[in-house]
Coordinates of C-alpha atoms in Angstrom, one line a residue:
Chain A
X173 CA 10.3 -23.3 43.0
X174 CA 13.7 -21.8 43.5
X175 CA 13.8 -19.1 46.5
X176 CA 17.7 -17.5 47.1
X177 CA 17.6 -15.6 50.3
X178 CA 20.3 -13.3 51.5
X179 CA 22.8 -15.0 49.9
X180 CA 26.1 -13.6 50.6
X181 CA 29.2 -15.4 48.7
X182 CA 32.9 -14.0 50.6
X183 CA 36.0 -15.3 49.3
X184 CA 38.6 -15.5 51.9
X185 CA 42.1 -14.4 50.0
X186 CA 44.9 -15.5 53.1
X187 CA 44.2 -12.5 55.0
X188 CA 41.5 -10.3 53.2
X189 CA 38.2 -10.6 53.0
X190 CA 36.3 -9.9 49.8
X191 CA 32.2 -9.8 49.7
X192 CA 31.8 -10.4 45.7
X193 CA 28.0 -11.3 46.0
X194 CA 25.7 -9.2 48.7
X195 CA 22.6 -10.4 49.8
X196 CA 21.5 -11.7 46.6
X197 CA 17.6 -12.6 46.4
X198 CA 15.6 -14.5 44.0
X199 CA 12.5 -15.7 44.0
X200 CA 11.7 -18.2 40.7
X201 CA 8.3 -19.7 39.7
X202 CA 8.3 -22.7 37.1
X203 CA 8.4 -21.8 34.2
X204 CA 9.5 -18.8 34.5
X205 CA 12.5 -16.7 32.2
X206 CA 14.3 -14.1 34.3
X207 CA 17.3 -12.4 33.3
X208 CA 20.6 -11.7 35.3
X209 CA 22.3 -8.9 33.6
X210 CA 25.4 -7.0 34.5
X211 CA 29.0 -5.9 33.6
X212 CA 32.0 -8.5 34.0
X213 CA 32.8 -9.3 37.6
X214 CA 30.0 -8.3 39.0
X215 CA 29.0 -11.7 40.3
X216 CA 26.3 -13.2 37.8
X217 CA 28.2 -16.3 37.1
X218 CA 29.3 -17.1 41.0
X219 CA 26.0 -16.7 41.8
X220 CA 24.8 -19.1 39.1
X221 CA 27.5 -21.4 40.6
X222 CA 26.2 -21.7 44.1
X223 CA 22.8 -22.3 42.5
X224 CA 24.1 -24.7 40.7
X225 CA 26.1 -26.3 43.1
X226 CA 29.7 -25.7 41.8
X227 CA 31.5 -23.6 44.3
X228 CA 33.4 -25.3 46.7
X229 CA 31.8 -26.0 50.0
X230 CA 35.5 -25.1 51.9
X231 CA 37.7 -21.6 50.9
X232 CA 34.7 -19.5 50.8
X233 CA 32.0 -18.2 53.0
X234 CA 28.7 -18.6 51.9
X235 CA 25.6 -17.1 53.8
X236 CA 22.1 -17.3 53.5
X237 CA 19.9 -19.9 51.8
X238 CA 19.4 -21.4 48.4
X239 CA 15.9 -23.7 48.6
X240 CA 15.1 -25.4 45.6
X241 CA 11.2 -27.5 46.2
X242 CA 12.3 -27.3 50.1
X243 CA 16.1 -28.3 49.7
X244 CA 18.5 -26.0 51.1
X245 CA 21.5 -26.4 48.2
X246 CA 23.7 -25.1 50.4
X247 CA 23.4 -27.0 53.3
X248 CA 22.1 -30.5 51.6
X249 CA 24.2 -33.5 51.6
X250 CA 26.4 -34.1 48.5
X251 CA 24.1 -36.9 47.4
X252 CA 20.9 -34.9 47.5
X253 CA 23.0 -32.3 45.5
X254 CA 24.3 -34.9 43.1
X255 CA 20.2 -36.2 42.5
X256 CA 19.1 -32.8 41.6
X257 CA 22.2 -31.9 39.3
X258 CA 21.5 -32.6 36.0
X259 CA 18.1 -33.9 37.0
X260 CA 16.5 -31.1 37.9
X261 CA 18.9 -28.1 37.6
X262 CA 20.9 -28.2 34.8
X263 CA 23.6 -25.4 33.7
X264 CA 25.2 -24.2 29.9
X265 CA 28.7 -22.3 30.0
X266 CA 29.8 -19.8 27.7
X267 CA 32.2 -21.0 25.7
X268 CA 30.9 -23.9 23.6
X269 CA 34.7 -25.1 22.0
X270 CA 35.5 -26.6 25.9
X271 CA 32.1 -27.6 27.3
X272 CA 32.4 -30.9 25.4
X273 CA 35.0 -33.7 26.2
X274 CA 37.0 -33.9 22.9
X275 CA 37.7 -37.5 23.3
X276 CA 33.8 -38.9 23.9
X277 CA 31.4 -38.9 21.1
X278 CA 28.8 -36.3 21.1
X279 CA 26.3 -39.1 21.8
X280 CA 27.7 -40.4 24.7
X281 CA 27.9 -36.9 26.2
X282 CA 24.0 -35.7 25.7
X283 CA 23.3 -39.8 27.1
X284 CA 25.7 -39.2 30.2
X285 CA 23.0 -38.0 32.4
X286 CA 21.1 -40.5 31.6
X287 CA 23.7 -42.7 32.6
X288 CA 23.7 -41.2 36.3
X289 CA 20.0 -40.9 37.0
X290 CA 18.5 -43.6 35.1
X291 CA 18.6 -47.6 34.5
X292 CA 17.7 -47.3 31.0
X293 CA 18.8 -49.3 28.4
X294 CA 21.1 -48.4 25.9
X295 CA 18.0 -48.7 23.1
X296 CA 16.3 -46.3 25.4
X297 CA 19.2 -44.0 25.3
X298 CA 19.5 -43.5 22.7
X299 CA 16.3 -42.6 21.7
X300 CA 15.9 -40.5 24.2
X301 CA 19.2 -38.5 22.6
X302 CA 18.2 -38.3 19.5
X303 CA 15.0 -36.9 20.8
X304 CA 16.8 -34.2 22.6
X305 CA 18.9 -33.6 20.0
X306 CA 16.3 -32.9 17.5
X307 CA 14.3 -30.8 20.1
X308 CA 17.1 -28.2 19.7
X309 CA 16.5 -28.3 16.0
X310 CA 19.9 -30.4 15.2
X311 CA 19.5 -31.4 11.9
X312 CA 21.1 -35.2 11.0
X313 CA 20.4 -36.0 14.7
X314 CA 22.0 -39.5 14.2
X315 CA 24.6 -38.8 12.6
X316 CA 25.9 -35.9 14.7
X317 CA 25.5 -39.0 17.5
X318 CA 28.4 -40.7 16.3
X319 CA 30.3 -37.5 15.3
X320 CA 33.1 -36.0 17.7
X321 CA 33.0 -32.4 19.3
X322 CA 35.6 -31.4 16.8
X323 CA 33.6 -31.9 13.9
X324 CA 31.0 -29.8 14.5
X325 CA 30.7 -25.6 15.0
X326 CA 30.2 -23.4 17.9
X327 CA 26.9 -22.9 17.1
X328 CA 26.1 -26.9 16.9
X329 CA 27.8 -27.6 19.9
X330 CA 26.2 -25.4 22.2
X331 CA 22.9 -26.6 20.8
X332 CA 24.7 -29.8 22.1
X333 CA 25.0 -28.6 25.4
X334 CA 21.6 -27.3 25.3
X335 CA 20.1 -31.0 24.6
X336 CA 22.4 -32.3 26.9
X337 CA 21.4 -30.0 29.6
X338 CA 17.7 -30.8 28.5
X339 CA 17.5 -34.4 28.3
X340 CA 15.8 -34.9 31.6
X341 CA 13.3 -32.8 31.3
X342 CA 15.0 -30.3 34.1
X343 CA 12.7 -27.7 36.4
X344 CA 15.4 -24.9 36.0
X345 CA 18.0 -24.1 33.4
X346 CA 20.7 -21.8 34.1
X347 CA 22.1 -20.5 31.1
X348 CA 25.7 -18.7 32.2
X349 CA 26.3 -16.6 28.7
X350 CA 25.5 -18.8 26.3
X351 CA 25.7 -17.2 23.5
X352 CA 28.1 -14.4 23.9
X353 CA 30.9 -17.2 22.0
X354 CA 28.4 -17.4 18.9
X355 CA 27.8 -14.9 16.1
X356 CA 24.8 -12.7 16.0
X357 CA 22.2 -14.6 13.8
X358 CA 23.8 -18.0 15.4
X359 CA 22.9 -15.9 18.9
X360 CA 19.0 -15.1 17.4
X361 CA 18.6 -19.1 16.6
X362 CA 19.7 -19.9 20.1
X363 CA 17.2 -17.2 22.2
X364 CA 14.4 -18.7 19.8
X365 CA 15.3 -22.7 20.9
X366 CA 15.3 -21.4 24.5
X367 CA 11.4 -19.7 23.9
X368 CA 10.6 -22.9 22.2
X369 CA 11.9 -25.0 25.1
X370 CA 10.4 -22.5 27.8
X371 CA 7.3 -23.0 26.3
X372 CA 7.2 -26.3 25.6
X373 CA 8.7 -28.0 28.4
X374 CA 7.6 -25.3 31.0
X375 CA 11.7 -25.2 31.9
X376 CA 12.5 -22.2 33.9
X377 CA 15.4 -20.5 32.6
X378 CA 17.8 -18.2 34.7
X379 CA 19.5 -16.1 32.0
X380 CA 22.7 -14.5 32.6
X381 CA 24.2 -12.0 30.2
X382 CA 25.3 -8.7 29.4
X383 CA 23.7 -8.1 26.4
X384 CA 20.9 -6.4 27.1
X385 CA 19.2 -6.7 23.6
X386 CA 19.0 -10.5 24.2
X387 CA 17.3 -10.3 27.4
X388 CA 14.9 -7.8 26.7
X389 CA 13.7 -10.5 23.7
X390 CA 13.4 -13.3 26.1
X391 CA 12.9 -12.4 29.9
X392 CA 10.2 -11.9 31.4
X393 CA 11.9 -10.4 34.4
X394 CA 15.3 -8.7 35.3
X395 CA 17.5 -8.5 37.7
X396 CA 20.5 -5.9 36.7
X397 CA 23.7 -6.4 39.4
X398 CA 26.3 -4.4 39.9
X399 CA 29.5 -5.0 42.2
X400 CA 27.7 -7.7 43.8
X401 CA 24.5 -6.0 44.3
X402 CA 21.5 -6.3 42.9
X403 CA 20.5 -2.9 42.4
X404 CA 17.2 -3.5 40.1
X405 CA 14.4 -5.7 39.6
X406 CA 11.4 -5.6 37.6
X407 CA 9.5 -7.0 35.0
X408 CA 11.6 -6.6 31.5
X409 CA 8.8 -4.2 30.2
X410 CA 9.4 -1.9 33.1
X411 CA 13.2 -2.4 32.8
X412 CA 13.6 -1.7 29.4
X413 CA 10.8 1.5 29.3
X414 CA 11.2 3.2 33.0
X415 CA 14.5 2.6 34.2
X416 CA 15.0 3.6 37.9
X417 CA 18.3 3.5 38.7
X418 CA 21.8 5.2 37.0
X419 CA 23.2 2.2 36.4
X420 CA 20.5 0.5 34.4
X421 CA 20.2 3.6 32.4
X422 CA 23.7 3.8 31.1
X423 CA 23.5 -0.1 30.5
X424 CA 20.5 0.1 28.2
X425 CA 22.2 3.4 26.5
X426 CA 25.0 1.1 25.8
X427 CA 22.9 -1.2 23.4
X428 CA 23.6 -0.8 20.0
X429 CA 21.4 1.2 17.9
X430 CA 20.7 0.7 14.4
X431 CA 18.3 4.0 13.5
X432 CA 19.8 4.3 10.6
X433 CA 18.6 1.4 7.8
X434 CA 21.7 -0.1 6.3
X435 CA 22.4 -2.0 3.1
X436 CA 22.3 -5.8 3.7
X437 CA 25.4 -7.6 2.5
X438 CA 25.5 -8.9 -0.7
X439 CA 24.5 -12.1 -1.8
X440 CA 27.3 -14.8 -2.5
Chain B
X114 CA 54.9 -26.3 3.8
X115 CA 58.4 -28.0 2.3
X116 CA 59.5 -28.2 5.9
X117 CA 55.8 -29.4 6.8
X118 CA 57.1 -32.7 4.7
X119 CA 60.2 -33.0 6.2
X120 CA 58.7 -33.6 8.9
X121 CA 56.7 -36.4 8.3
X122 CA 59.2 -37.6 6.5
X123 CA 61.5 -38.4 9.6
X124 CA 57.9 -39.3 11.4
X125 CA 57.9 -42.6 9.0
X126 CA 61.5 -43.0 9.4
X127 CA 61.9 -43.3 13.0
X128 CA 58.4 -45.3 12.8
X129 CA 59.5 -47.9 10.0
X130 CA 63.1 -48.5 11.8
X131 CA 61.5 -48.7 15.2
X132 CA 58.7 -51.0 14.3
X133 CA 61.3 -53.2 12.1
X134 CA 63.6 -53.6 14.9
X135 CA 60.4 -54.3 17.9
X136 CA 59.0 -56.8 15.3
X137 CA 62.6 -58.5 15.1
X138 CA 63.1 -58.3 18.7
X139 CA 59.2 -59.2 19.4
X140 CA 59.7 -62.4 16.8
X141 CA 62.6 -63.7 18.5
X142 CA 61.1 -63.5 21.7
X143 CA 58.0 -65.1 20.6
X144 CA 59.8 -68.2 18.4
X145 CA 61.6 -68.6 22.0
X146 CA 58.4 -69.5 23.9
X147 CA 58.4 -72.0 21.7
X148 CA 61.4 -72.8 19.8
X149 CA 65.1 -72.4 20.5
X150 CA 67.5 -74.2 18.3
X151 CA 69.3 -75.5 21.7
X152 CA 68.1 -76.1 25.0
X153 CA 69.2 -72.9 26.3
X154 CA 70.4 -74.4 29.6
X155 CA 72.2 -77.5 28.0
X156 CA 76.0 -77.1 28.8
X157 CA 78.5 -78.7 26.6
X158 CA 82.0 -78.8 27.6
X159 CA 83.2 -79.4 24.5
X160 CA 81.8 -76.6 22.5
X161 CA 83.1 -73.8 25.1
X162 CA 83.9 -70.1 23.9
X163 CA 83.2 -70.9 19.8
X164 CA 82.6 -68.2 17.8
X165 CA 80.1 -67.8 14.8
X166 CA 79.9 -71.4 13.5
X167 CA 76.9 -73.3 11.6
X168 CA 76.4 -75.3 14.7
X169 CA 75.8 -71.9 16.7
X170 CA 74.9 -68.8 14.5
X171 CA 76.3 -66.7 17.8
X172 CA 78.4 -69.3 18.9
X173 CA 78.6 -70.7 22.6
X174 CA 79.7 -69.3 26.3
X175 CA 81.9 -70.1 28.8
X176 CA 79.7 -73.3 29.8
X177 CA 79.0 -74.0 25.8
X178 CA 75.5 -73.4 26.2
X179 CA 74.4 -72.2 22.8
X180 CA 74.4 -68.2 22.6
X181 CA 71.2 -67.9 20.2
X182 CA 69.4 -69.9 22.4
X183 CA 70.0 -68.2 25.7
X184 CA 69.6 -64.8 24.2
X185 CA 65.7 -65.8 23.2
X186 CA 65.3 -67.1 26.7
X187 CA 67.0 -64.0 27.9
X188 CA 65.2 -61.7 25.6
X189 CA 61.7 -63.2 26.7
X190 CA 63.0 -62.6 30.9
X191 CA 63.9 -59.2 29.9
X192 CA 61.0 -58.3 28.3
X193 CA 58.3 -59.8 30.9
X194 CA 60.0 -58.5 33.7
X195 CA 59.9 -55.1 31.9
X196 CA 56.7 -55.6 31.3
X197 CA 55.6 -56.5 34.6
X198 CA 57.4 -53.8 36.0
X199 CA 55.6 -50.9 33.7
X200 CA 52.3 -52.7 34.3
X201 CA 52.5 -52.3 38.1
X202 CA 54.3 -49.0 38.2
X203 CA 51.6 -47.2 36.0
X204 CA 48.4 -49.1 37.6
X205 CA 49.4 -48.0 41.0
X206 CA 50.9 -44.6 39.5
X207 CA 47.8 -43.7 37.9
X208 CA 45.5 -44.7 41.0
X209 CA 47.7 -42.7 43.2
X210 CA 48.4 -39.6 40.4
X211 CA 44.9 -39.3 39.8
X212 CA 43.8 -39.5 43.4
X213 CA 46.1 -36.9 43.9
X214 CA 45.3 -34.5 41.2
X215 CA 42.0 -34.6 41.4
X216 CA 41.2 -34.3 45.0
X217 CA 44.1 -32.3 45.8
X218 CA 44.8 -30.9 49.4
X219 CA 45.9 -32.5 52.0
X220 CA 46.2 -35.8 50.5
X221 CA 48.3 -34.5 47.7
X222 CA 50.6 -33.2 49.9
X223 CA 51.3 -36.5 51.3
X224 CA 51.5 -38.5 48.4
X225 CA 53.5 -36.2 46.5
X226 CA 55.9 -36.0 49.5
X227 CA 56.2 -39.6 49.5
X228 CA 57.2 -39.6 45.9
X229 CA 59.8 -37.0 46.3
X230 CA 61.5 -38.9 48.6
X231 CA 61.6 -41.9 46.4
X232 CA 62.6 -40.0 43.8
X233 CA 65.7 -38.6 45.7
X234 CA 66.8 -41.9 46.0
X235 CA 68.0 -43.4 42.9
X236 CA 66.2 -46.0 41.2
X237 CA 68.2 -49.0 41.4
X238 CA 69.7 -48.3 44.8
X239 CA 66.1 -48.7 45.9
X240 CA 65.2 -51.8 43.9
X241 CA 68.3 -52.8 46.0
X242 CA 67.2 -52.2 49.6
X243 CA 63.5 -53.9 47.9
X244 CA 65.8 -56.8 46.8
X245 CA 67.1 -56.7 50.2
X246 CA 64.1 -57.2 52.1
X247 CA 62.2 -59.1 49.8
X248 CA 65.3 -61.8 48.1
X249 CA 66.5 -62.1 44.6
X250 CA 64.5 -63.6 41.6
X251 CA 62.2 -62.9 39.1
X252 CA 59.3 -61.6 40.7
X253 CA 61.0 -59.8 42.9
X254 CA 62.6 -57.8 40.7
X255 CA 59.3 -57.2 39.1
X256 CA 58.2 -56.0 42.5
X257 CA 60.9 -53.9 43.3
X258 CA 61.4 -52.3 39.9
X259 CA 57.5 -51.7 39.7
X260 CA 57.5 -50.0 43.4
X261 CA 60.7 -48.1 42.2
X262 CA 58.7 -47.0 38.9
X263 CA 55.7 -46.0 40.8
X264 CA 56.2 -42.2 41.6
X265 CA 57.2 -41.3 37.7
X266 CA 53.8 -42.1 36.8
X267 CA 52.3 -41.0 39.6
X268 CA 53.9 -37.1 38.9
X269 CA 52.6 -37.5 34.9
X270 CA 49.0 -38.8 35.9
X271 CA 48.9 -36.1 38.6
X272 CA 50.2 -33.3 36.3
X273 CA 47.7 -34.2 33.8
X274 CA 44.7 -34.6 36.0
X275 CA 45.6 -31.1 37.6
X276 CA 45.4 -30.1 34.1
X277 CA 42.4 -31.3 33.0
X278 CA 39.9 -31.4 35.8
X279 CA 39.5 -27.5 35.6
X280 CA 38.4 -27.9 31.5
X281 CA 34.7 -26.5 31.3
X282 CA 34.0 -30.0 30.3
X283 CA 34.9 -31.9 33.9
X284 CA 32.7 -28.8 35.3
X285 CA 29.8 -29.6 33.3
X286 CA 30.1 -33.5 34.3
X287 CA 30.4 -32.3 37.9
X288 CA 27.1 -30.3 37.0
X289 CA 25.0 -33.0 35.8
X290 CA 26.1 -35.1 39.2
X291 CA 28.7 -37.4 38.4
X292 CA 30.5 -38.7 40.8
X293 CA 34.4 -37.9 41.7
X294 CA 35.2 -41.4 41.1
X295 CA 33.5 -41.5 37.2
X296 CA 35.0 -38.2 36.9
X297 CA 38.3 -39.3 37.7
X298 CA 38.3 -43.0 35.6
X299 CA 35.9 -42.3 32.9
X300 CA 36.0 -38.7 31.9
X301 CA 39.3 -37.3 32.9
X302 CA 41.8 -40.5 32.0
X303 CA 41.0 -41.0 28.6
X304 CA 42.0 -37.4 28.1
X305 CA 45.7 -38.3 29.7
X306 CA 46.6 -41.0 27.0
X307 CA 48.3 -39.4 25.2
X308 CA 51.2 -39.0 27.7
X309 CA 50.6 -42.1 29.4
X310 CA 51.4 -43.9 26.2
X311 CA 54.6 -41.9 26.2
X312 CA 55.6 -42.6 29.7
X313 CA 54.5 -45.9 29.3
X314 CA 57.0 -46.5 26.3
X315 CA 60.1 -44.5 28.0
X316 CA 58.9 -46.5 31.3
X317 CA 59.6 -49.6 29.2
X318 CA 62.9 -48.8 27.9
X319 CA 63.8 -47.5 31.6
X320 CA 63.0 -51.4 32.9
X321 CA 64.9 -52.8 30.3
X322 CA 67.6 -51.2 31.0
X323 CA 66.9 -51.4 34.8
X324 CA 66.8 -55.3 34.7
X325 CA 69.5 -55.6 32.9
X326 CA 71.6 -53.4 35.5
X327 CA 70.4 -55.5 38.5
X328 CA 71.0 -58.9 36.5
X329 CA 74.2 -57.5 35.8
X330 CA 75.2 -56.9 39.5
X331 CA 73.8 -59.7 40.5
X332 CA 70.7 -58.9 42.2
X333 CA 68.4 -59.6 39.7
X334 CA 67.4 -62.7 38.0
X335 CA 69.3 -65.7 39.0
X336 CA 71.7 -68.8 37.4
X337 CA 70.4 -70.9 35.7
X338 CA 67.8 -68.5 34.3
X339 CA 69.4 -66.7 31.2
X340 CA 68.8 -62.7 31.0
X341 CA 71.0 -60.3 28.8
X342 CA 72.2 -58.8 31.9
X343 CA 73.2 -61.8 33.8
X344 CA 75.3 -62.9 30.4
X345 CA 76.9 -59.5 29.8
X346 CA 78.2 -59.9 33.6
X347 CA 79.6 -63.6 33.2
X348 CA 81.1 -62.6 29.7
X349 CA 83.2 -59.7 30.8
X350 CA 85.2 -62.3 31.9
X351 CA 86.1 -63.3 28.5
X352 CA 86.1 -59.6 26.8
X353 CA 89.2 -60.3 24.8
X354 CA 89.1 -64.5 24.1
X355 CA 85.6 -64.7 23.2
X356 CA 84.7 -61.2 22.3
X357 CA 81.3 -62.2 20.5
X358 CA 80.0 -63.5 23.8
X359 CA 79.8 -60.0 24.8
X360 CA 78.8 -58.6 21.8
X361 CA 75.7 -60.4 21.3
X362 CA 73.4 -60.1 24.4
X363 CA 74.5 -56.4 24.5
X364 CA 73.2 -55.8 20.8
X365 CA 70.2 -57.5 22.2
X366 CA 69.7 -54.7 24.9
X367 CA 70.5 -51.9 22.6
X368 CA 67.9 -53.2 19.9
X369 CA 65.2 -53.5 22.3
X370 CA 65.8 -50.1 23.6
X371 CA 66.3 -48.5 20.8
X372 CA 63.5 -50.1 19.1
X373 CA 61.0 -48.7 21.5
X374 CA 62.5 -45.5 21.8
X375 CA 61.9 -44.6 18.2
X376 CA 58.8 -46.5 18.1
X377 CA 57.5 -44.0 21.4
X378 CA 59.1 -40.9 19.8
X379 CA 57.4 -41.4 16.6
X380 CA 53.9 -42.3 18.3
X381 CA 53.8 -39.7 20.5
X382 CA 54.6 -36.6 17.6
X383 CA 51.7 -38.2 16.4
X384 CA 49.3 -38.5 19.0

């Protein structure tokens, strides 16, 4: 379904030239959850971009080839790009308090894609967003509709973004550190929806992060990248039990342990 | 939290005085589309130069034309040509300031280059050359003060567009394929009303005042239409026989102003 070849992303800074992604290759069946893990800067989320069809076309170089179902996304006209955005490839951003414009109601945000790729009526709309937005397990579905971003919490909103993102049904979901904003048991509710979703709707996630505990809960295969390279793929059980390389060693060392059993907070 | 009240408390002041003296202002101008208790253009050569009488509450001018009456008629040019003038300088300064914000490049650099030469000119010297080209009268000084307004809004619409268009939330509507031109009119400018309304208000009180100037000089609106500028001219005149004939259409300016000015001021701590 999705097939990156040799993608090589250089930014062109006046006079130097900087390589931050290095023949980057993916190969992504429907339906399929692979992670993309890796400290900061080493270019998860620029490579999410070009898959997603965010980076600018002019100021950087871009080689290789990004075919999604026989469409090179980097060489496609804007239009074709603009069809599959949001249709068939949707995104989520990390921080949930800015993904949402604080002056449109949440409704009219999930329905906007609608908007673009459909001619439904506003009925159908809306039913449509309420459907979504109770697939992601938003309780009070139609009254959140009418509700602005600033009433609700980070964990609601990125649910938000999440039905948003889902509404039409998209073949691949790229989820750019979703729930590194949200607190831990808010971060457990989120990696469940996006098992529930995976297996309901057969959506392909690509999911970027650098918690490592996450993605060994919901991947089914990794890639671990480091300055640009990737320098490790494999299946998540072969990740996470025989790690080959250094690198991915010292990242899975740096998970947090809990050997010890603690005592559970109190009640209040 | 004392200082918290304060604060609000000078909020409702500037709001209650500025929305008292708009509404008088607004009232007169509306009872003059209508009503004035002379024909404002009736000259009586009798009744020159009076002060405050019963027959005129502001007395008469220099051609005994009834004061009150000509200030409503002057009021209402004042105000529409203001009006006019903010309605055409922020349509086309929006268009052009979020054109130019958004796409950026090379077409920023020409339109913002554009505006900085306008800007380096002031104002009214360029209504003038406008006036010049184009004649004197109402509309024209609609057009030239609305050309002359343009590159203000322009800079605010562009400074907020520049702003906005890099939130997560323009990025997520460029994600799901909106197009630049949606993006622009129906996810970015709602965001900028905020200052719009304030530039909008102080745009206002800016064309007021700019009218007024140019009817003063004698560019702007022409005899026999009445506008508060045009009367402060032809009353300087008689400063020191007649001094209410001065007096009056100048209050008129200053309470319009200042109406607005502590209406905006008010609005805008609260936006």
């Amino acid at each position: 379904m999705l097939q990156v070849e040799h993608l090589t992303i250089d930014f062109q800074d006046d006079k130097t030239e900087e390589t931050l992604v290095h023949d980057f290759c993916l190969t992504m069946n429907p339906g399929e959850i692979i992670g993309l893990v890796g400290e900061s800067g080493s270019g998860k989320t620029l490579t999410a971009l070009s898959i997603a069809g965010l980076l600018k076309r002019s100021g950087m170089k871009k080689q290789g080839a990004i075919y999604f179902e026989d469409t090179d996304l980097l060489t496609c006209s804007r239009t074709d790009l603009r069809n599959l955005q949001g249709k068939e490839i949707t995104m989520v951003f990390q921080e949930p308090m800015t993904s949402l414009n604080p002056l449109k109601k949440i409704g009219w945000q999930v329905e906007e894609s609608l908007r673009i790729h459909t001619s439904l009526s506003k009925q159908e709309r809306y039913q449509l967003a309420i459907e979504s937005m109770k697939a992601v397990e938003l309780k009070e579905a139609e009254l959140i509709y009418h509700q602005y971003p600033h009433q609700l919490s980070g964990g609601m909103r990125q649910r938000i973004m999440i039905a948003a993102a889902m509404i039409m049904n998209p073949k691949l979901l790229i989820a750019d550190e979703i729930t590194t904003a949200l607190d831990v048991t808010v971060q457990a509710q989120i990696i469940e929806l996006l098992k529930k979703l995976n297996r309901e709707k057969k959506t392909a996630i690509l999911f970027i992060s650098h918690d490592l505990s996450l993605v060994k809960r919901l991947c089914h295969r990794v890639l671990v990248m480091q300055q640009g390279n990737v320098v490790e793929e494999n299946t998540s059980l072969e990740i996470f039990q025989n790690p080959k390389e250094e690198y991915t060693r010292q990242l899975i060392a740096a998970i947090p342990k809990f050997d010890k059993k603690r005592k559970e907070l109190p009640e209040c | 939290m004392k200082v918290r009240q304060q604060f609000k408390r000078t909020i409702s002041f500037n709001r209650i005085v500025g929305s008292l003296i708009t509404g008088l202002m607004v009232l007169l101008i509306f009872v003059g589309i209508f009503y004035t208790p002379y024909d404002p253009d009736a000259m009586n050569a009798v009744e020159k130069l009076q002060g405050i009488s019963i027959r005129h509450i502001l007395g008469t001018d220099h051609l005994g034309r009834d004061l009150l009456s000509r200030i409503m008629e002057g009021s209402k040019t004042t105000f529409f040509v203001a009006f006019f003038t903010v309605l055409i300088g922020a349509s086309i300064g929006m268009v052009l300031g979020a054109l130019s914000g958004y796409l950026g490049g090379i077409f920023d650099r020409i339109i913002m280059g554009i505006n900085d030469v306008m800007f380096a000119f002031p104002s009214i010297l360029l209504a003038l050359v406008m006036i010049a080209l184009l004649g004197t009268g109402k509309i024209q000084v609609v057009i030239a003060l609305g050309i002359a307004f343009v590159p203000s809004f322009t800079r605010i619409v562009r400074a907020e567009f520049i702003r906005i268009k890099n939130m997560d939330y323009i990025e997520n509507a460029k994600l799901i394929g909106v197009k630049p031109l949606r993006i622009m009119f129906v996810h970015i400018l709602p965001n900028c009303k905020t200052v719009l309304l304030s530039a909008i208000m102080i745009g206002f009180n800016n064309a007021v005042l700019a009218e007024a100037g140019m009817s003063f000089l004698g560019i702007g609106v022409q005899p026999p239409d009445a506008s508060l500028g045009r009367m402060l001219s032809e009353s300087q005149s008689y400063l020191f026989s007649s001094p209410m004939y001065i007096f009056f259409p100048g209050l008129a300016i200053i309470l319009l102003v200042l109406g607005l000015s502590l209406l905006a001021e008010s609005l805008s701590k609260d936006l």
